[in-house]
XYZ file of C-alpha atoms in Angstrom:
60
model
C -1.120 -7.309 24.980
C -1.101 -6.006 21.423
C -3.604 -3.282 22.180
C -1.089 -0.420 21.821
C 1.445 -2.216 19.666
C 2.358 0.802 17.544
C 3.114 3.840 19.674
C 4.087 7.200 18.113
C 7.731 6.739 19.080
C 7.748 3.402 17.208
C 6.746 5.246 14.051
C 9.470 7.835 14.638
C 12.097 5.111 14.980
C 10.889 3.411 11.788
C 11.069 6.719 9.885
C 14.589 7.409 11.159
C 15.790 3.940 10.190
C 14.282 4.312 6.713
C 16.004 7.677 6.297
C 19.339 6.211 7.327
C 19.008 3.129 5.114
C 17.567 4.669 1.951
C 18.569 8.319 2.213
C 16.388 11.371 1.800
C 16.686 11.415 -1.993
C 15.404 7.865 -2.546
C 12.356 8.015 -0.266
C 10.203 10.315 -2.471
C 10.982 8.155 -5.511
C 10.022 5.032 -3.605
C 6.793 6.635 -2.378
C 5.907 7.698 -5.919
C 6.512 4.174 -7.193
C 4.421 2.696 -4.408
C 1.581 5.109 -5.236
C 1.700 4.192 -8.923
C 1.664 0.502 -8.069
C -1.323 0.959 -5.766
C -3.245 2.839 -8.481
C -2.501 0.129 -11.052
C -3.553 -2.614 -8.642
C -6.771 -0.774 -7.823
C -7.592 -0.253 -11.521
C -6.910 -3.902 -12.354
C -9.055 -5.134 -9.464
C -11.891 -2.837 -10.558
C -11.599 -4.108 -14.148
C -11.752 -7.722 -12.977
C -14.843 -7.028 -10.877
C -16.606 -5.356 -13.818
C -15.569 -8.144 -16.180
C -16.934 -11.032 -14.085
C -20.689 -11.702 -14.405
C -22.698 -11.971 -11.192
C -22.680 -15.473 -9.661
C -26.494 -15.813 -9.660
C -27.077 -15.219 -13.380
C -26.487 -17.856 -16.047
C -26.106 -16.923 -19.700
C -27.411 -19.414 -22.277
């Protein structure tokens, strides 16, 4: 049933609605902000992984 849930024309409709709602000037700004947020999230997750010691080792 959900095998082909997102057809190419669905994507086209979503893009058109976004253009109408936000306008062509706001979309690049929003994409830039989303990219910055994704980079920050990725860097923070990497820092947390490096900060945590492995679960099997115990420091005494």
